[in-house]
Coordinates of C-alpha atoms and ligand atoms in Angstrom, one line a residue:
X1 CA 21.6 -0.7 9.9
X2 CA 24.2 1.1 7.8
X3 CA 28.2 0.9 7.8
X4 CA 28.0 4.4 9.2
X5 CA 25.8 3.7 12.2
X6 CA 27.9 0.5 12.7
X7 CA 30.8 2.4 13.3
X8 CA 29.2 5.0 15.8
X9 CA 28.4 1.9 17.9
X10 CA 31.7 0.2 17.5
X11 CA 33.4 3.6 18.4
X12 CA 31.4 4.3 21.1
X13 CA 31.9 0.5 22.6
X14 CA 35.1 1.8 23.6
X15 CA 34.1 4.2 25.7
X16 CA 31.0 2.7 27.6
X17 CA 29.1 -0.5 27.5
X18 CA 25.6 1.7 27.7
X19 CA 23.2 0.8 24.8
X20 CA 23.3 3.8 23.0
X21 CA 20.9 5.6 20.4
X22 CA 21.5 6.9 17.4
X23 CA 19.3 9.3 16.0
X24 CA 18.9 11.7 12.7
X25 CA 19.1 15.3 13.5
X26 CA 16.2 16.8 11.9
X27 CA 18.8 19.9 11.1
X28 CA 21.6 19.2 8.6
X29 CA 23.6 21.7 10.6
X30 CA 23.8 19.1 13.2
X31 CA 25.5 16.4 11.0
X32 CA 23.9 13.3 9.9
X33 CA 23.8 11.6 13.5
X34 CA 23.4 12.2 16.9
X35 CA 24.1 10.6 20.0
X36 CA 22.1 11.8 23.0
X37 CA 24.3 11.4 25.9
X38 CA 21.7 11.7 28.7
X39 CA 22.4 7.7 29.5
X40 CA 25.9 7.9 29.8
X41 CA 25.4 10.9 32.3
X42 CA 23.6 8.8 35.1
X43 CA 26.1 6.2 35.1
X44 CA 29.3 8.8 34.7
X45 CA 27.7 11.3 37.1
X46 CA 28.9 14.1 35.0
X47 CA 26.6 16.3 33.0
X48 CA 25.6 15.2 29.8
X49 CA 27.1 18.2 27.9
X50 CA 30.4 17.7 29.8
X51 CA 30.5 14.0 28.7
X52 CA 29.7 15.0 25.1
X53 CA 32.8 17.0 24.8
X54 CA 34.7 14.5 26.6
X55 CA 33.7 11.6 24.5
X56 CA 33.6 13.3 21.2
X57 CA 37.3 14.6 22.0
X58 CA 38.7 11.0 21.9
X59 CA 36.6 9.6 19.1
X60 CA 38.0 9.6 15.3
X61 CA 37.4 7.6 12.1
X62 CA 37.9 7.9 8.8
X63 CA 34.1 7.5 7.8
X64 CA 33.6 10.6 9.6
X65 CA 34.9 14.1 8.9
X66 CA 33.8 15.8 12.0
X67 CA 32.9 14.2 15.2
X68 CA 32.0 17.4 17.6
X69 CA 29.6 17.9 20.7
X70 CA 26.5 20.0 20.4
X71 CA 25.2 20.3 24.2
X72 CA 24.2 17.2 25.3
X73 CA 25.0 15.6 21.8
X74 CA 27.5 13.9 20.1
X75 CA 27.5 15.1 16.5
X76 CA 28.7 13.1 13.6
X77 CA 29.5 14.3 10.3
X78 CA 29.6 11.6 7.6
X79 CA 32.6 12.3 5.5
X80 CA 31.3 12.7 1.9
X81 CA 33.7 10.5 -0.1
X82 CA 33.1 7.7 2.1
X83 CA 29.4 8.4 2.2
X84 CA 29.6 8.0 -2.0
X85 CA 31.7 4.9 -1.6
X86 CA 29.6 3.1 0.9
X87 CA 26.2 3.7 -0.9
X88 CA 27.3 3.0 -4.1
X89 CA 28.9 -0.1 -3.2
X90 CA 26.2 -1.4 -1.5
X91 CA 23.8 -0.6 -4.3
X92 CA 26.0 -2.1 -6.5
X93 CA 26.3 -5.5 -4.6
X94 CA 22.7 -5.6 -3.6
X95 CA 21.1 -4.2 -6.7
X96 CA 17.0 -4.7 -6.6
X97 CA 17.7 -6.2 -2.9
X98 CA 19.0 -2.8 -1.9
X99 CA 16.7 -1.3 0.6
X100 CA 15.5 -4.9 1.8
X101 CA 15.7 -5.2 5.7
X102 CA 14.8 -8.0 8.0
X103 CA 12.8 -6.1 10.7
X104 CA 9.7 -8.1 9.8
X105 CA 11.7 -10.8 11.5
X106 CA 9.7 -13.3 9.1
X107 CA 6.7 -12.3 11.0
X108 CA 3.4 -13.6 9.3
X109 CA 0.8 -11.2 8.3
X110 CA -2.5 -11.1 6.6
X111 CA -3.2 -7.9 4.5
X112 CA -7.1 -7.9 3.7
X113 CA -8.2 -5.6 0.8
X114 CA -10.8 -5.1 -2.1
X115 CA -13.2 -6.7 0.2
X116 CA -16.2 -6.0 -2.6
X117 CA -19.8 -7.1 -2.5
X118 CA -21.3 -9.0 -5.4
X119 CA -24.0 -6.6 -6.3
X120 CA -22.2 -4.3 -8.8
X121 CA -19.0 -4.3 -9.8
X122 CA -15.6 -2.4 -8.4
X123 CA -15.5 1.2 -8.3
X124 CA -12.9 4.2 -7.9
X125 CA -13.0 3.8 -4.0
X126 CA -12.4 -0.2 -4.8
X127 CA -9.3 1.4 -6.6
X128 CA -7.5 3.2 -3.8
X129 CA -8.1 0.2 -1.7
X130 CA -6.4 -2.4 -3.9
X131 CA -3.8 -0.2 -4.6
X132 CA -2.9 0.9 -1.3
X133 CA -3.2 -3.0 -0.4
X134 CA -1.2 -3.9 -3.0
X135 CA 1.4 -1.6 -2.3
X136 CA 1.7 -2.4 1.6
X137 CA 2.0 -6.1 0.7
X138 CA 5.2 -5.1 -1.4
X139 CA 6.4 -2.9 1.4
X140 CA 6.0 -5.7 4.2
X141 CA 7.4 -7.8 2.2
X142 CA 10.4 -5.8 1.6
X143 CA 10.9 -5.4 5.0
X144 CA 10.8 -9.1 5.6
X145 CA 7.3 -10.1 6.7
X146 CA 5.7 -13.2 4.9
X147 CA 2.5 -11.6 3.5
X148 CA -0.8 -13.1 2.9
X149 CA -3.1 -10.9 0.5
X150 CA -6.4 -11.8 1.7
X151 CA -9.9 -10.9 0.3
X152 CA -13.2 -11.2 2.2
X153 CA -16.4 -11.3 -0.4
X154 CA -19.5 -10.2 1.1
X155 CA -21.6 -12.8 -1.2
X156 CA -24.9 -12.8 0.7
X157 CA -27.2 -10.3 2.0
X158 CA -30.4 -8.0 1.1
X159 CA -28.2 -6.0 -1.1
X160 CA -27.5 -9.1 -3.1
X161 CA -31.1 -10.3 -3.0
X162 CA -31.8 -6.7 -4.7
X163 CA -30.2 -7.3 -7.8
X164 CA -31.5 -11.0 -8.1
X165 CA -34.6 -10.0 -7.7
X166 CA -34.5 -7.0 -10.4
X167 CA -32.8 -9.8 -12.6
X168 CA -36.1 -12.2 -12.2
X169 CA -38.1 -9.3 -12.7
X170 CA -37.0 -7.4 -15.6
X171 CA -34.0 -10.1 -16.7
X172 CA -36.1 -12.3 -18.7
X173 CA -33.5 -15.0 -18.6
X174 CA -31.1 -13.0 -20.6
X175 CA -27.2 -13.7 -20.3
X176 CA -24.7 -11.2 -20.1
X177 CA -24.5 -9.1 -23.2
X178 CA -22.0 -6.9 -21.8
X179 CA -18.7 -7.3 -19.0
X180 CA -20.6 -9.4 -16.5
X181 CA -20.2 -7.7 -13.4
X182 CA -21.8 -4.4 -15.0
X183 CA -24.7 -6.8 -16.4
X184 CA -25.1 -7.7 -12.8
X185 CA -24.7 -4.4 -11.6
X186 CA -27.2 -2.8 -13.9
X187 CA -30.0 -4.9 -11.9
X188 CA -29.2 -3.4 -8.7
X189 CA -29.2 0.1 -10.1
X190 CA -32.7 -0.8 -11.8
X191 CA -34.1 -1.8 -8.2
X192 CA -32.8 1.2 -6.8
X193 CA -34.9 3.2 -9.1
X194 CA -38.1 0.9 -9.2
X195 CA -38.4 0.5 -5.1
X196 CA -38.8 4.3 -5.2
X197 CA -42.4 3.8 -7.2
X198 CA -43.3 0.7 -5.6
X199 CA -41.8 0.3 -1.7
X200 CA -42.8 -3.3 -1.5
X201 CA -40.0 -4.5 -3.4
X202 CA -38.0 -3.8 -0.4
X203 CA -40.3 -6.6 1.8
X204 CA -39.6 -8.7 -1.2
X205 CA -36.1 -8.7 -1.1
X206 CA -36.0 -9.4 2.6
X207 CA -38.7 -12.3 1.8
X208 CA -36.0 -13.5 -0.9
X209 CA -33.2 -13.4 1.8
X210 CA -35.2 -15.5 4.0
X211 CA -35.7 -18.1 1.1
X212 CA -31.8 -17.9 0.7
X213 CA -31.3 -18.7 4.3
X214 CA -33.3 -21.2 4.4
X215 CA -31.4 -22.9 1.3
X216 CA -34.4 -22.6 -1.3
X217 CA -32.9 -24.3 -4.3
X218 CA -34.2 -22.2 -7.0
X219 CA -33.2 -19.1 -4.8
X220 CA -29.6 -20.6 -4.5
X221 CA -29.3 -21.2 -8.0
X222 CA -29.9 -18.2 -9.1
X223 CA -27.5 -16.5 -6.4
X224 CA -24.6 -18.8 -7.6
X225 CA -25.3 -17.9 -11.2
X226 CA -25.1 -14.1 -10.9
X227 CA -22.2 -13.9 -8.6
X228 CA -20.3 -16.0 -10.7
X229 CA -21.1 -13.7 -13.5
X230 CA -19.9 -10.9 -11.0
X231 CA -16.6 -12.9 -10.1
X232 CA -16.0 -13.1 -14.0
X233 CA -15.7 -9.6 -14.2
X234 CA -13.8 -8.9 -11.1
X235 CA -10.8 -11.3 -12.1
X236 CA -10.8 -9.1 -15.3
X237 CA -10.6 -6.0 -13.3
X238 CA -7.9 -7.3 -10.7
X239 CA -6.1 -8.5 -13.8
X240 CA -5.8 -5.3 -15.6
X241 CA -4.2 -3.7 -12.2
X242 CA -2.4 -6.6 -11.2
X243 CA -4.2 -7.8 -8.3
X244 CA -4.0 -11.2 -7.2
X245 CA -5.0 -12.9 -3.4
X246 CA -3.8 -15.5 -1.7
X247 CA -6.7 -16.5 0.0
X248 CA -10.5 -15.3 -0.4
X249 CA -13.1 -15.9 2.0
X250 CA -16.6 -15.7 1.1
X251 CA -19.5 -14.7 4.1
X252 CA -21.6 -17.2 2.9
X253 CA -19.2 -19.7 4.2
X254 CA -18.6 -18.5 7.7
X255 CA -21.5 -16.4 8.7
X256 CA -23.3 -19.4 10.3
X257 CA -20.2 -20.5 12.4
X258 CA -20.1 -16.8 13.2
X259 CA -23.1 -17.4 15.2
X260 CA -21.4 -20.1 17.6
X261 CA -18.8 -18.1 18.7
X262 CA -21.1 -15.5 19.6
X263 CA -22.9 -18.1 21.8
X264 CA -19.9 -19.5 23.2
X265 CA -18.6 -16.1 24.4
X266 CA -22.2 -15.7 25.9
X267 CA -22.0 -19.1 27.8
X268 CA -18.2 -17.8 28.9
X269 CA -19.6 -14.7 30.6
X270 CA -17.4 -12.5 28.2
X271 CA -20.4 -11.5 26.0
X272 CA -24.1 -10.4 28.0
X273 CA -27.5 -10.6 26.6
X274 CA -29.5 -6.9 26.5
X275 CA -32.9 -6.5 28.0
X276 CA -34.4 -7.2 24.3
X277 CA -32.9 -10.6 24.5
X278 CA -29.8 -9.8 21.8
X279 CA -26.6 -11.1 22.5
X280 CA -23.9 -7.9 22.9
X281 CA -20.4 -7.3 23.6
X282 CA -20.2 -5.0 26.6
X283 CA -18.4 -2.3 25.1
X284 CA -19.7 0.8 27.2
X285 CA -17.4 -0.1 30.1
X286 CA -14.2 0.2 27.7
X287 CA -15.1 3.7 27.3
X288 CA -17.5 3.4 23.9
X289 CA -20.4 5.2 23.5
X290 CA -22.7 2.0 23.6
X291 CA -22.4 -1.9 23.7
X292 CA -22.6 -3.7 20.5
X293 CA -25.1 -6.2 19.5
X294 CA -23.3 -9.1 17.9
X295 CA -26.1 -12.0 17.7
X296 CA -30.0 -10.5 17.1
X297 CA -32.4 -12.2 19.6
X298 CA -34.0 -13.8 16.4
X299 CA -30.7 -15.6 15.9
X300 CA -29.7 -13.5 12.8
X301 CA -26.1 -11.9 12.5
X302 CA -24.6 -8.6 12.0
X303 CA -21.9 -7.3 9.8
X304 CA -19.5 -7.3 13.0
X305 CA -20.8 -11.1 13.7
X306 CA -18.9 -12.4 10.6
X307 CA -16.0 -10.3 11.4
X308 CA -15.5 -11.8 14.7
X309 CA -15.1 -15.2 13.3
X310 CA -13.4 -14.5 10.2
X311 CA -10.6 -12.7 12.3
X312 CA -10.2 -16.0 14.5
X313 CA -10.3 -18.2 11.4
X314 CA -7.4 -15.9 9.8
X315 CA -5.2 -16.4 12.5
X316 CA -5.7 -20.1 12.9
X317 CA -5.5 -20.7 9.1
X318 CA -2.2 -19.0 8.8
X319 CA -0.6 -18.9 12.2
X320 CA -0.5 -15.0 11.7
X321 CA 1.6 -12.8 13.9
X322 CA -0.6 -9.7 12.7
X323 CA -3.6 -9.3 10.8
X324 CA -4.3 -5.8 8.9
X325 CA -7.7 -4.3 7.0
X326 CA -8.0 -2.0 4.4
X327 CA -11.1 -0.7 4.4
X328 CA -13.0 2.9 4.0
X329 CA -12.5 5.4 6.8
X330 CA -16.5 5.3 7.5
X331 CA -15.8 1.9 9.2
X332 CA -13.5 3.7 11.6
X333 CA -15.9 2.8 14.5
X334 CA -16.6 -0.7 13.7
X335 CA -12.6 -1.5 13.4
X336 CA -12.3 0.1 16.8
X337 CA -15.3 -2.3 18.1
X338 CA -14.4 -5.6 16.4
X339 CA -10.4 -4.9 17.7
X340 CA -11.9 -4.6 21.3
X341 CA -14.1 -7.5 21.2
X342 CA -11.4 -9.7 19.6
X343 CA -9.0 -8.3 22.7
X344 CA -11.9 -9.4 24.9
X345 CA -12.4 -12.9 23.5
X346 CA -8.5 -13.6 23.4
X347 CA -7.8 -14.1 19.7
X348 CA -5.4 -11.6 19.8
X349 CA -3.8 -8.3 21.3
X350 CA -4.7 -4.9 19.8
X351 CA -1.2 -4.1 19.0
X352 CA -1.6 -6.9 16.1
X353 CA -4.4 -5.8 14.5
X354 CA -4.3 -2.5 11.9
X355 CA -7.3 -1.2 10.3
X356 CA -5.8 0.7 7.4
X357 CA -8.3 3.3 6.9
X358 CA -8.6 5.7 3.6
X359 CA -10.4 8.4 2.6
X360 CA -12.9 8.7 -0.2
X361 CA -11.8 9.7 -3.9
X362 CA -13.7 12.1 -6.1
X363 CA -13.3 12.9 -9.4
X364 CA -12.9 16.3 -10.1
X365 CA -16.6 17.0 -11.7
X366 CA -17.9 15.9 -8.4
X367 CA -18.8 12.9 -5.9
X368 CA -19.5 9.1 -6.8
X369 CA -22.5 7.9 -6.2
X370 CA -23.5 4.2 -6.2
X371 CA -27.5 3.6 -5.8
X372 CA -28.1 6.5 -8.6
X373 CA -26.0 4.6 -11.0
X374 CA -23.8 7.3 -11.6
X375 CA -20.5 5.5 -10.0
X376 CA -17.2 6.0 -11.3
X377 CA -16.7 2.5 -12.3
X378 CA -13.0 1.0 -12.1
X379 CA -13.2 -0.8 -15.6
X380 CA -14.1 2.9 -17.3
X381 CA -11.6 4.7 -15.3
X382 CA -9.0 2.3 -16.4
X383 CA -10.4 2.6 -19.8
X384 CA -10.3 6.5 -20.0
X385 CA -7.1 7.0 -18.4
X386 CA -5.0 4.6 -20.9
X387 CA -7.0 6.5 -23.6
X388 CA -5.4 9.6 -22.3
X389 CA -2.0 7.8 -22.0
X390 CA -2.2 7.1 -25.4
X391 CA -2.8 10.4 -26.7
X392 CA 0.5 11.6 -24.9
X393 CA 2.0 8.4 -26.7
X394 CA 1.0 9.3 -30.1
X395 CA 2.1 12.8 -29.7
X396 CA 5.3 12.2 -28.5
X397 CA 6.5 9.2 -30.8
X398 CA 5.5 8.3 -34.0
X399 CA 7.7 5.6 -34.8
X400 CA 6.1 3.0 -33.0
X401 CA 4.2 0.1 -34.0
X402 CA 0.5 -0.6 -33.5
X403 CA 1.5 -3.1 -30.4
X404 CA 4.0 -1.0 -29.0
X405 CA 1.5 2.0 -28.5
X406 CA -0.9 -0.6 -26.7
X407 CA 1.4 -1.8 -24.2
X408 CA 3.5 1.7 -23.4
X409 CA 0.2 3.2 -23.1
X410 CA -1.1 0.8 -20.8
X411 CA 1.9 0.6 -18.7
X412 CA 2.0 4.7 -18.5
X413 CA -1.6 4.9 -18.2
X414 CA -2.3 2.3 -15.3
X415 CA 1.2 3.3 -13.6
X416 CA -0.6 7.0 -13.8
X417 CA -3.6 5.8 -11.9
X418 CA -1.5 4.1 -9.1
X419 CA 1.0 6.8 -9.0
X420 CA -1.5 9.6 -8.6
X421 CA -3.6 8.1 -5.9
X422 CA -0.7 6.3 -3.9
X423 CA 1.2 9.8 -3.5
X424 CA -1.8 11.0 -1.4
X425 CA -1.8 10.4 2.2
X426 CA -4.2 7.5 2.4
X427 CA -6.4 8.7 5.5
X428 CA -7.6 11.8 3.8
X429 CA -10.0 12.5 0.9
X430 CA -8.5 13.0 -2.2
X431 CA -9.6 14.2 -5.7
X432 CA -8.5 11.9 -8.6
X433 CA -7.8 14.2 -11.9
X434 CA -7.4 11.9 -14.7
X435 CA -5.8 14.5 -16.9
X436 CA -3.3 15.6 -14.7
X437 CA -2.3 12.2 -13.7
X438 CA -1.1 11.1 -17.1
X439 CA 1.2 14.5 -17.4
X440 CA 5.0 14.1 -18.3
X441 CA 5.6 16.8 -16.0
X442 CA 4.5 17.4 -12.5
X443 CA 4.0 15.0 -9.6
X444 CA 3.2 12.1 -11.6
X445 CA 4.0 8.5 -12.5
X446 CA 5.2 9.1 -15.8
X447 CA 7.4 11.8 -15.1
X448 CA 8.9 9.4 -12.6
X449 CA 8.8 6.7 -15.0
X450 CA 10.2 8.9 -18.0
X451 CA 13.6 9.6 -15.6
X452 CA 14.0 6.0 -15.5
X453 CA 13.7 5.5 -19.3
X454 CA 15.8 8.6 -19.5
X455 CA 18.8 6.8 -17.9
X456 CA 18.2 3.4 -19.8
X457 CA 18.7 5.9 -22.9
X458 CA 22.0 7.2 -22.0
X459 CA 23.2 3.7 -21.6
X460 CA 22.0 2.8 -24.7
X461 CA 23.5 6.0 -26.7
X462 CA 26.6 5.3 -25.1
X463 CA 26.4 1.7 -25.6
X464 CA 27.5 0.8 -22.3
X465 CA 27.2 -2.9 -21.9
X466 CA 29.4 -3.1 -18.7
X467 CA 30.7 -0.9 -16.4
X468 CA 34.4 -0.4 -14.9
X469 CA 34.5 -1.5 -10.8
X470 CA 36.8 1.1 -9.6
X471 CA 35.4 4.3 -9.0
X472 CA 37.3 7.4 -8.3
X473 CA 35.2 8.8 -5.5
X474 CA 37.0 12.2 -5.1
X475 CA 35.8 13.0 -8.7
X476 CA 32.0 13.6 -7.1
X477 CA 30.9 16.9 -6.9
X478 CA 28.2 18.8 -4.5
X479 CA 25.3 18.1 -6.8
X480 CA 26.4 14.7 -7.1
X481 CA 27.0 14.1 -3.5
X482 CA 23.6 15.1 -3.0
X483 CA 22.0 13.1 -5.1
X484 CA 24.1 10.3 -3.2
X485 CA 22.9 11.4 0.1
X486 CA 19.4 11.1 -1.6
X487 CA 19.9 7.3 -2.3
X488 CA 21.1 6.4 0.9
X489 CA 17.6 7.4 2.4
X490 CA 16.1 4.8 0.5
X491 CA 16.3 2.1 3.1
X492 CA 14.7 4.3 5.5
X493 CA 11.8 5.5 3.4
X494 CA 11.1 1.9 2.8
X495 CA 11.2 1.4 6.7
X496 CA 9.4 4.2 7.4
X497 CA 6.6 3.6 5.0
X498 CA 6.2 0.3 6.4
X499 CA 6.0 1.7 10.2
X500 CA 3.4 4.4 9.4
X501 CA 1.4 2.3 6.6
X502 CA 2.0 5.1 4.1
X503 CA 3.4 4.3 0.4
X504 CA 2.8 7.9 0.1
X505 CA 6.2 8.3 1.4
X506 CA 7.8 6.2 -1.4
X507 CA 6.0 7.9 -3.9
X508 CA 7.2 11.7 -2.4
X509 CA 10.5 10.4 -2.4
X510 CA 10.5 8.8 -6.0
X511 CA 9.4 12.5 -7.2
X512 CA 12.0 13.8 -5.1
X513 CA 15.0 11.5 -6.6
X514 CA 13.5 11.8 -10.2
X515 CA 13.7 15.8 -9.7
X516 CA 17.1 15.5 -8.7
X517 CA 18.2 13.1 -11.4
X518 CA 16.4 15.7 -14.1
X519 CA 18.2 18.7 -12.6
X520 CA 21.8 17.2 -12.5
X521 CA 21.3 15.9 -16.0
X522 CA 20.4 19.1 -17.2
X523 CA 23.6 20.5 -15.3
X524 CA 25.9 17.5 -16.3
X525 CA 27.5 16.1 -19.6
X526 CA 27.6 12.1 -19.2
X527 CA 29.0 10.5 -22.3
X528 CA 31.3 13.0 -23.4
X529 CA 33.2 13.2 -20.5
X530 CA 36.9 11.4 -19.9
X531 CA 36.7 8.0 -19.2
X532 CA 37.3 8.2 -15.5
X533 CA 34.4 10.7 -15.3
X534 CA 32.2 9.2 -17.4
X535 CA 32.6 5.9 -15.0
X536 CA 31.6 7.8 -12.1
X537 CA 28.4 9.5 -13.4
X538 CA 27.4 6.1 -14.7
X539 CA 27.8 4.2 -11.7
X540 CA 25.7 7.0 -10.3
X541 CA 22.8 7.1 -13.1
X542 CA 22.9 3.4 -12.4
X543 CA 22.3 3.7 -8.8
X544 CA 19.6 6.1 -9.8
X545 CA 17.9 3.9 -12.1
X546 CA 18.1 0.8 -9.5
X547 CA 16.2 3.0 -6.9
X548 CA 13.4 4.4 -9.1
X549 CA 12.8 0.9 -10.5
X550 CA 12.8 -0.6 -7.2
X551 CA 10.6 2.3 -5.6
X552 CA 8.2 2.0 -8.5
X553 CA 7.8 -1.7 -7.8
X554 CA 6.7 -0.8 -4.3
X555 CA 3.8 1.2 -5.3
X556 CA 2.8 -1.8 -7.8
X557 CA 3.9 0.1 -10.8
X558 CA 6.0 -1.2 -13.8
X559 CA 9.0 0.7 -14.8
X560 CA 9.1 1.8 -18.9
X561 CA 12.3 0.7 -20.3
X562 CA 11.9 3.2 -23.4
X563 CA 9.8 6.1 -22.9
Ligands
LIG1 N1 -17.6 -5.5 2.0 C1 -17.8 -4.5 2.7 C2 -18.0 -3.3 2.2 O1 -17.6 -3.2 1.0 C3 -16.4 -4.4 3.1 C4 -15.6 -5.4 4.1 C5 -14.1 -5.3 4.9 N2 -13.6 -6.3 5.3 C6 -14.3 -6.7 6.6 N3 -13.4 -8.0 7.1 N4 -15.0 -6.0 7.1 O2 -18.1 -2.3 3.1

């Protein structure tokens, strides 16, 4: 709550002991805040609009220039000078803590993301997944939650046996001669190609899975060797994108235990047997299209079995309050079923679970496909975009050392990918355009990074080390007041992006703020003004720079000090 809302509560406390609601009107002509009077009306037995009129006449405060009734509402118009003062003082005090809140009340949540299979390298879809997962983690931390970054690795199953089988047949005991997850992925692709000619390969992959399940030594050795290659490769990709996990779960370590939980729930009468002898969760009676098999008659597990056990384990391991999953929208039904089942077996309530569902990412050229080996690989993508960023950097600056060019292109390139993907509403399919994303103009990461760097360069040029504390707030003109109003919005944006699971709100906000800065800088001088005015303007720029840096950080993007 900010100083203005506090003041409204204080003012109204004198008039009524009813719990008041403070709303933000959609229409600016209705002021900055509105308090509806319907509740008072019930108690005071007068019409809401009469009460709104009576009360607003009695209220006055130097924080508001106007307090007036509009129908059943009391509208509050902030005194712009006070708005400047309160906002800028707050930022100056809080610095990068600005926008932080304790809404999360130290609730512990796990956000699971990435969660790859180990038969092939990470692709563009994983990139979107990881960026959303990491950004939400940061947004949830900023709003006072304790976040555990989790990952499930699906490291067993027939898909992995396919790469193993292909390696055994055509790999000739070769060691990786390229990034090792790509090396393994090539065998998965090879299998997909060969099986078109020879269907018996599918049967052989199934045989291999049975051997694996029976604990066959040779099969396990090969499995371990190839998975380790994959992990080595994943780690490199994670590192390039700044992704780290607090906890990694492996399907191979949990899937046996998942069987027990299905059998127990059957005994307790929560699950049932169907006429084929499978164990099912009876979901039909809760409005689902069909019941869900959770353990097959022959005792083998299905995809959801591991998730039931894993969910329970997560809550137990970390004493979680909530558990979120960043997983593609093709698994929407899976998570609806899972969450209902978790409620049935009393792991937690549905409201503590969230599937953060996201759409497909395509490149302008067309769709990504994995089996044919034309997948848009995450590493290739990073490489390509960093190269494009390098072209931009080389074009703009010719006085940089090779090392500086490398570093700057990396920050700009990676920032470009992250920003372009995160500015899109996660639930929708999207097209990622590499060329567009690295442009310094338009709705891009570099555009925002550039605004930040520009502010830095103004401070450098003016050789400003320290600002005078005292600001003459009356010096701010309308344009400046608008910018300050935008800055005041930031904590609300962070809060909404948390509640709505939408990093895109932060990205959109940063675009608006950067654009406002650019316009402002275009029309206002900074360093050549009188000391007083210069000081006021530099304070404003400093506030913008703090917010941009923090907003970028919430998206997992590094600000670039010089650009
Ligand atoms: N590895 C799975 C896949 O690639 C996604 C796992 C998602 N997480 C989960 N707990 N089910 O489709």
